[in-house]
Amino acid sequence: MYHQIGMWDQKWVIGNWKMNGRLQNNNALMHRFRILPTAERVLIGLAAPTVYLLQLHNAMQIVLNNRILTCAQDVSRFPNNGAYTGEVSAEMLADTGTDIVLIGHSERSLYFGEKNEIQRRKMENVLNVGLIPLLCVGESLEEREAGKEHEVIAHQLSVLQGLDTKNIAVAYEPVWAIGTGKVATVEQIADMHAFIYKEILSLCGSDVKIRVLYGGSVKADNAADIFAVPYVDGALVGGASLSYDSFTAIISAAQNA
Ligand code: PEP
């Protein structure tokens, strides 16, 4: 039985493939998920490049013991249809079976200049079609060394204010820990996750449901320690999600957390 525990109480483990994957490799990987043991305490998702979302969504339908959610890595700031060459709207993502959409990953702001205003439009587009936005926030090394991490995260979280939803999902990903092998310490994670919870409650009201995921070099061998930190509701996993063995080890750490 899927989702015996509501998704806002499960640990979320979402793989972010970034710009990786090919039809044949994806199929081989998805085939292995068919027999993944039931992890009813975990919401599992995979964020593939847009061009592979439909393939992923179709492959998920034959997974036996778990429901694996289809996640998109980005969405257009423009809604619906229009003369926006190269863009993919939230409506299109919904049409092809997407459940969750990453918004504002630090690589989007680093390479494509995305800031709060664009992220806000994307959040609204995603909510308007009934999908779940997962807002990514995180400070740079410079900002942390200058002692500005709380100020920076508070500013990034301000896009949540006044959104028409009572379900808020955020991934805290210190930029200096993404793809670098450097993991934030348990103390740094605990401090920031508690701060993010507090900010969300004050921005969105005390009746919101919240998931705050940690992201940044989460691997099979550090996942259990990270999941044990208070206010850590899961992980956004980059590199380690490309390997079935390491990704499923992280899922099982979440299941046993
Ligand atoms: C990410 O891309 O969101 C991420 C956390 O990457 P990695 O796990 O590779 O650091």
GROMACS .gro file of C-alpha atoms and ligand atoms in nm:
model
  267
    1MET     CA    1   0.000   0.000   0.000
    2TYR     CA    2   0.143   0.338  -0.098
    3HIS     CA    3   0.160   0.638   0.131
    4GLN     CA    4   0.032   0.490   0.453
    5ILE     CA    5   0.189   0.796   0.607
    6GLY     CA    6   0.085   1.129   0.455
    7MET     CA    7   0.349   1.287   0.234
    8TRP     CA    8   0.388   1.583   0.469
    9ASP     CA    9   0.495   1.343   0.744
   10GLN     CA   10   0.725   1.127   0.535
   11LYS     CA   11   1.097   1.181   0.486
   12TRP     CA   12   1.147   1.304   0.131
   13VAL     CA   13   1.438   1.166  -0.070
   14ILE     CA   14   1.454   1.338  -0.406
   15GLY     CA   15   1.722   1.264  -0.660
   16ASN     CA   16   1.836   1.547  -0.884
   17TRP     CA   17   1.994   1.404  -1.195
   18LYS     CA   18   2.086   1.752  -1.319
   19MET     CA   19   2.197   1.738  -1.686
   20ASN     CA   20   2.260   1.363  -1.685
   21GLY     CA   21   2.084   1.062  -1.834
   22ARG     CA   22   2.016   0.888  -2.165
   23LEU     CA   23   1.710   0.686  -2.267
   24GLN     CA   24   1.882   0.351  -2.235
   25ASN     CA   25   2.059   0.421  -1.906
   26ASN     CA   26   1.743   0.567  -1.755
   27ASN     CA   27   1.547   0.257  -1.847
   28ALA     CA   28   1.810   0.031  -1.696
   29LEU     CA   29   1.808   0.236  -1.374
   30MET     CA   30   1.428   0.247  -1.355
   31HIS     CA   31   1.412  -0.125  -1.413
   32ARG     CA   32   1.609  -0.177  -1.093
   33PHE     CA   33   1.363   0.037  -0.895
   34ARG     CA   34   1.089  -0.215  -0.975
   35ILE     CA   35   1.200  -0.435  -0.690
   36LEU     CA   36   1.305  -0.172  -0.437
   37PRO     CA   37   1.178  -0.290  -0.097
   38THR     CA   38   0.881  -0.096   0.038
   39ALA     CA   39   0.984   0.227   0.209
   40GLU     CA   40   0.648   0.351   0.336
   41ARG     CA   41   0.803   0.620   0.556
   42VAL     CA   42   0.977   0.779   0.258
   43LEU     CA   43   0.852   0.993  -0.027
   44ILE     CA   44   1.080   0.907  -0.317
   45GLY     CA   45   1.118   1.135  -0.616
   46LEU     CA   46   1.346   1.166  -0.916
   47ALA     CA   47   1.410   1.491  -1.098
   48ALA     CA   48   1.518   1.414  -1.453
   49PRO     CA   49   1.596   1.653  -1.738
   50THR     CA   50   1.268   1.770  -1.893
   51VAL     CA   51   1.313   1.565  -2.207
   52TYR     CA   52   1.312   1.244  -2.000
   53LEU     CA   53   1.022   1.323  -1.766
   54LEU     CA   54   0.763   1.132  -1.964
   55GLN     CA   55   0.992   0.831  -1.991
   56LEU     CA   56   1.046   0.846  -1.616
   57HIS     CA   57   0.678   0.889  -1.541
   58ASN     CA   58   0.586   0.590  -1.757
   59ALA     CA   59   0.860   0.375  -1.606
   60MET     CA   60   0.737   0.462  -1.254
   61GLN     CA   61   0.403   0.298  -1.329
   62ILE     CA   62   0.556  -0.048  -1.323
   63VAL     CA   63   0.746  -0.002  -0.995
   64LEU     CA   64   0.605  -0.262  -0.759
   65ASN     CA   65   0.644  -0.163  -0.395
   66ASN     CA   66   0.680   0.213  -0.389
   67ARG     CA   67   0.537   0.511  -0.566
   68ILE     CA   68   0.820   0.717  -0.712
   69LEU     CA   69   0.724   1.073  -0.788
   70THR     CA   70   0.822   1.245  -1.109
   71CYS     CA   71   1.001   1.571  -1.041
   72ALA     CA   72   1.106   1.847  -1.278
   73GLN     CA   73   1.425   2.045  -1.228
   74ASP     CA   74   1.281   2.374  -1.347
   75VAL     CA   75   0.978   2.537  -1.508
   76SER     CA   76   0.911   2.844  -1.716
   77ARG     CA   77   0.829   3.174  -1.549
   78PHE     CA   78   0.561   3.207  -1.820
   79PRO     CA   79   0.234   3.019  -1.771
   80ASN     CA   80   0.036   2.807  -2.011
   81ASN     CA   81   0.128   2.859  -2.382
   82GLY     CA   82   0.296   3.134  -2.580
   83ALA     CA   83   0.581   3.259  -2.793
   84TYR     CA   84   0.858   3.166  -2.550
   85THR     CA   85   1.094   2.951  -2.753
   86GLY     CA   86   1.260   2.677  -2.554
   87GLU     CA   87   1.039   2.715  -2.248
   88VAL     CA   88   0.829   2.447  -2.077
   89SER     CA   89   0.529   2.565  -1.877
   90ALA     CA   90   0.388   2.429  -1.552
   91GLU     CA   91   0.079   2.318  -1.746
   92MET     CA   92   0.302   2.107  -1.973
   93LEU     CA   93   0.476   1.951  -1.675
   94ALA     CA   94   0.140   1.865  -1.521
   95ASP     CA   95   0.026   1.723  -1.855
   96THR     CA   96   0.315   1.478  -1.859
   97GLY     CA   97   0.261   1.352  -1.505
   98THR     CA   98   0.501   1.564  -1.301
   99ASP     CA   99   0.430   1.587  -0.927
  100ILE     CA  100   0.701   1.814  -0.783
  101VAL     CA  101   0.902   2.098  -0.940
  102LEU     CA  102   1.237   2.224  -0.812
  103ILE     CA  103   1.247   2.601  -0.805
  104GLY     CA  104   1.555   2.819  -0.768
  105HIS     CA  105   1.827   2.556  -0.750
  106SER     CA  106   2.153   2.743  -0.691
  107GLU     CA  107   2.279   2.629  -1.033
  108ARG     CA  108   1.983   2.818  -1.185
  109SER     CA  109   2.085   3.135  -1.008
  110LEU     CA  110   2.458   3.082  -1.073
  111TYR     CA  111   2.433   3.014  -1.447
  112PHE     CA  112   2.100   3.175  -1.541
  113GLY     CA  113   2.077   3.471  -1.305
  114GLU     CA  114   1.751   3.362  -1.142
  115LYS     CA  115   1.659   3.556  -0.833
  116ASN     CA  116   1.355   3.597  -0.610
  117GLU     CA  117   1.124   3.767  -0.858
  118ILE     CA  118   1.156   3.492  -1.119
  119GLN     CA  119   1.136   3.220  -0.854
  120ARG     CA  120   0.815   3.372  -0.725
  121ARG     CA  121   0.653   3.362  -1.068
  122LYS     CA  122   0.759   3.001  -1.109
  123MET     CA  123   0.620   2.909  -0.766
  124GLU     CA  124   0.284   3.064  -0.857
  125ASN     CA  125   0.271   2.888  -1.194
  126VAL     CA  126   0.343   2.552  -1.033
  127LEU     CA  127   0.083   2.601  -0.757
  128ASN     CA  128  -0.177   2.719  -1.008
  129VAL     CA  129  -0.170   2.381  -1.183
  130GLY     CA  130  -0.179   2.181  -0.860
  131LEU     CA  131   0.185   2.070  -0.851
  132ILE     CA  132   0.419   2.100  -0.554
  133PRO     CA  133   0.705   2.349  -0.572
  134LEU     CA  134   1.025   2.263  -0.387
  135LEU     CA  135   1.208   2.589  -0.326
  136CYS     CA  136   1.586   2.559  -0.299
  137VAL     CA  137   1.777   2.804  -0.081
  138GLY     CA  138   2.139   2.823   0.026
  139GLU     CA  139   2.419   3.062   0.104
  140SER     CA  140   2.758   3.084  -0.068
  141LEU     CA  141   3.084   3.023   0.115
  142GLU     CA  142   3.159   3.395   0.108
  143GLU     CA  143   2.824   3.473   0.265
  144ARG     CA  144   2.877   3.216   0.539
  145GLU     CA  145   3.228   3.338   0.610
  146ALA     CA  146   3.088   3.691   0.641
  147GLY     CA  147   2.833   3.562   0.896
  148LYS     CA  148   2.544   3.651   0.665
  149GLU     CA  149   2.391   3.306   0.618
  150HIS     CA  150   2.070   3.374   0.813
  151GLU     CA  151   2.014   3.708   0.638
  152VAL     CA  152   2.067   3.548   0.297
  153ILE     CA  153   1.836   3.254   0.364
  154ALA     CA  154   1.567   3.484   0.508
  155HIS     CA  155   1.580   3.691   0.190
  156GLN     CA  156   1.554   3.380  -0.030
  157LEU     CA  157   1.262   3.246   0.175
  158SER     CA  158   1.073   3.572   0.139
  159VAL     CA  159   0.937   3.447  -0.197
  160LEU     CA  160   0.706   3.225   0.010
  161GLN     CA  161   0.519   3.516   0.165
  162GLY     CA  162   0.155   3.541   0.060
  163LEU     CA  163   0.159   3.229  -0.158
  164ASP     CA  164  -0.176   3.059  -0.192
  165THR     CA  165  -0.079   2.730  -0.025
  166LYS     CA  166  -0.058   2.570   0.316
  167ASN     CA  167   0.206   2.318   0.210
  168ILE     CA  168   0.563   2.443   0.202
  169ALA     CA  169   0.860   2.237   0.082
  170VAL     CA  170   1.210   2.384   0.095
  171ALA     CA  171   1.554   2.236   0.033
  172TYR     CA  172   1.840   2.392   0.225
  173GLU     CA  173   2.149   2.350   0.011
  174PRO     CA  174   2.455   2.545   0.115
  175VAL     CA  175   2.614   2.629  -0.219
  176TRP     CA  176   2.959   2.538  -0.090
  177ALA     CA  177   2.840   2.183  -0.017
  178ILE     CA  178   2.683   2.107  -0.357
  179GLY     CA  179   2.887   1.866  -0.564
  180THR     CA  180   3.199   1.944  -0.362
  181GLY     CA  181   3.202   1.649  -0.122
  182LYS     CA  182   3.191   1.901   0.166
  183VAL     CA  183   2.897   1.839   0.395
  184ALA     CA  184   2.772   2.099   0.641
  185THR     CA  185   2.829   1.991   1.000
  186VAL     CA  186   2.543   1.849   1.202
  187GLU     CA  187   2.546   2.172   1.407
  188GLN     CA  188   2.528   2.392   1.095
  189ILE     CA  189   2.242   2.184   0.954
  190ALA     CA  190   2.052   2.183   1.285
  191ASP     CA  191   2.088   2.558   1.323
  192MET     CA  192   1.976   2.640   0.971
  193HIS     CA  193   1.686   2.395   0.957
  194ALA     CA  194   1.545   2.530   1.285
  195PHE     CA  195   1.586   2.882   1.145
  196ILE     CA  196   1.407   2.789   0.821
  197TYR     CA  197   1.116   2.633   1.012
  198LYS     CA  198   1.082   2.948   1.219
  199GLU     CA  199   1.091   3.172   0.912
  200ILE     CA  200   0.833   2.965   0.726
  201LEU     CA  201   0.596   2.973   1.022
  202SER     CA  202   0.626   3.347   1.047
  203LEU     CA  203   0.590   3.404   0.670
  204CYS     CA  204   0.314   3.155   0.599
  205GLY     CA  205   0.126   3.107   0.927
  206SER     CA  206   0.133   2.848   1.201
  207ASP     CA  207  -0.109   2.618   1.018
  208VAL     CA  208   0.124   2.526   0.731
  209LYS     CA  209   0.262   2.181   0.666
  210ILE     CA  210   0.637   2.191   0.618
  211ARG     CA  211   0.913   1.976   0.475
  212VAL     CA  212   1.270   2.104   0.487
  213LEU     CA  213   1.520   1.885   0.302
  214TYR     CA  214   1.896   1.907   0.332
  215GLY     CA  215   2.106   1.900   0.016
  216GLY     CA  216   2.480   1.906  -0.040
  217SER     CA  217   2.693   1.597  -0.093
  218VAL     CA  218   2.448   1.361   0.079
  219LYS     CA  219   2.580   1.008   0.030
  220ALA     CA  220   2.505   0.658   0.152
  221ASP     CA  221   2.759   0.691   0.433
  222ASN     CA  222   2.643   1.025   0.580
  223ALA     CA  223   2.266   1.007   0.519
  224ALA     CA  224   2.174   0.844   0.852
  225ASP     CA  225   2.359   1.113   1.051
  226ILE     CA  226   2.192   1.388   0.850
  227PHE     CA  227   1.842   1.238   0.887
  228ALA     CA  228   1.891   1.223   1.264
  229VAL     CA  229   1.926   1.603   1.284
  230PRO     CA  230   1.614   1.781   1.417
  231TYR     CA  231   1.400   1.950   1.149
  232VAL     CA  232   1.565   1.753   0.868
  233ASP     CA  233   1.273   1.609   0.675
  234GLY     CA  234   1.468   1.447   0.397
  235ALA     CA  235   1.737   1.507   0.138
  236LEU     CA  236   1.781   1.648  -0.208
  237VAL     CA  237   2.048   1.426  -0.358
  238GLY     CA  238   2.255   1.519  -0.662
  239GLY     CA  239   2.553   1.300  -0.755
  240ALA     CA  240   2.455   1.001  -0.541
  241SER     CA  241   2.114   0.977  -0.710
  242LEU     CA  242   2.278   0.864  -1.034
  243SER     CA  243   2.375   0.532  -0.880
  244TYR     CA  244   2.100   0.288  -0.786
  245ASP     CA  245   2.299   0.146  -0.497
  246SER     CA  246   2.386   0.476  -0.333
  247PHE     CA  247   2.042   0.631  -0.390
  248THR     CA  248   1.860   0.331  -0.249
  249ALA     CA  249   2.097   0.322   0.051
  250ILE     CA  250   1.992   0.682   0.121
  251ILE     CA  251   1.626   0.582   0.090
  252SER     CA  252   1.678   0.303   0.338
  253ALA     CA  253   1.856   0.541   0.580
  254ALA     CA  254   1.547   0.764   0.559
  255GLN     CA  255   1.316   0.468   0.615
  256ASN     CA  256   1.511   0.372   0.927
  257ALA     CA  257   1.559   0.727   1.059
  258PEP     C1  258   2.194   1.909  -0.570
  258PEP     O1  259   2.215   1.911  -0.690
  258PEP     O2  260   2.087   1.958  -0.530
  258PEP     C2  261   2.292   1.850  -0.481
  258PEP     C3  262   2.271   1.855  -0.353
  258PEP     O3  263   2.402   1.790  -0.538
  258PEP     P1  264   2.511   1.694  -0.465
  258PEP     O4  265   2.433   1.595  -0.383
  258PEP     O5  266   2.584   1.630  -0.577
  258PEP     O6  267   2.596   1.780  -0.379
   0.00000   0.00000   0.00000
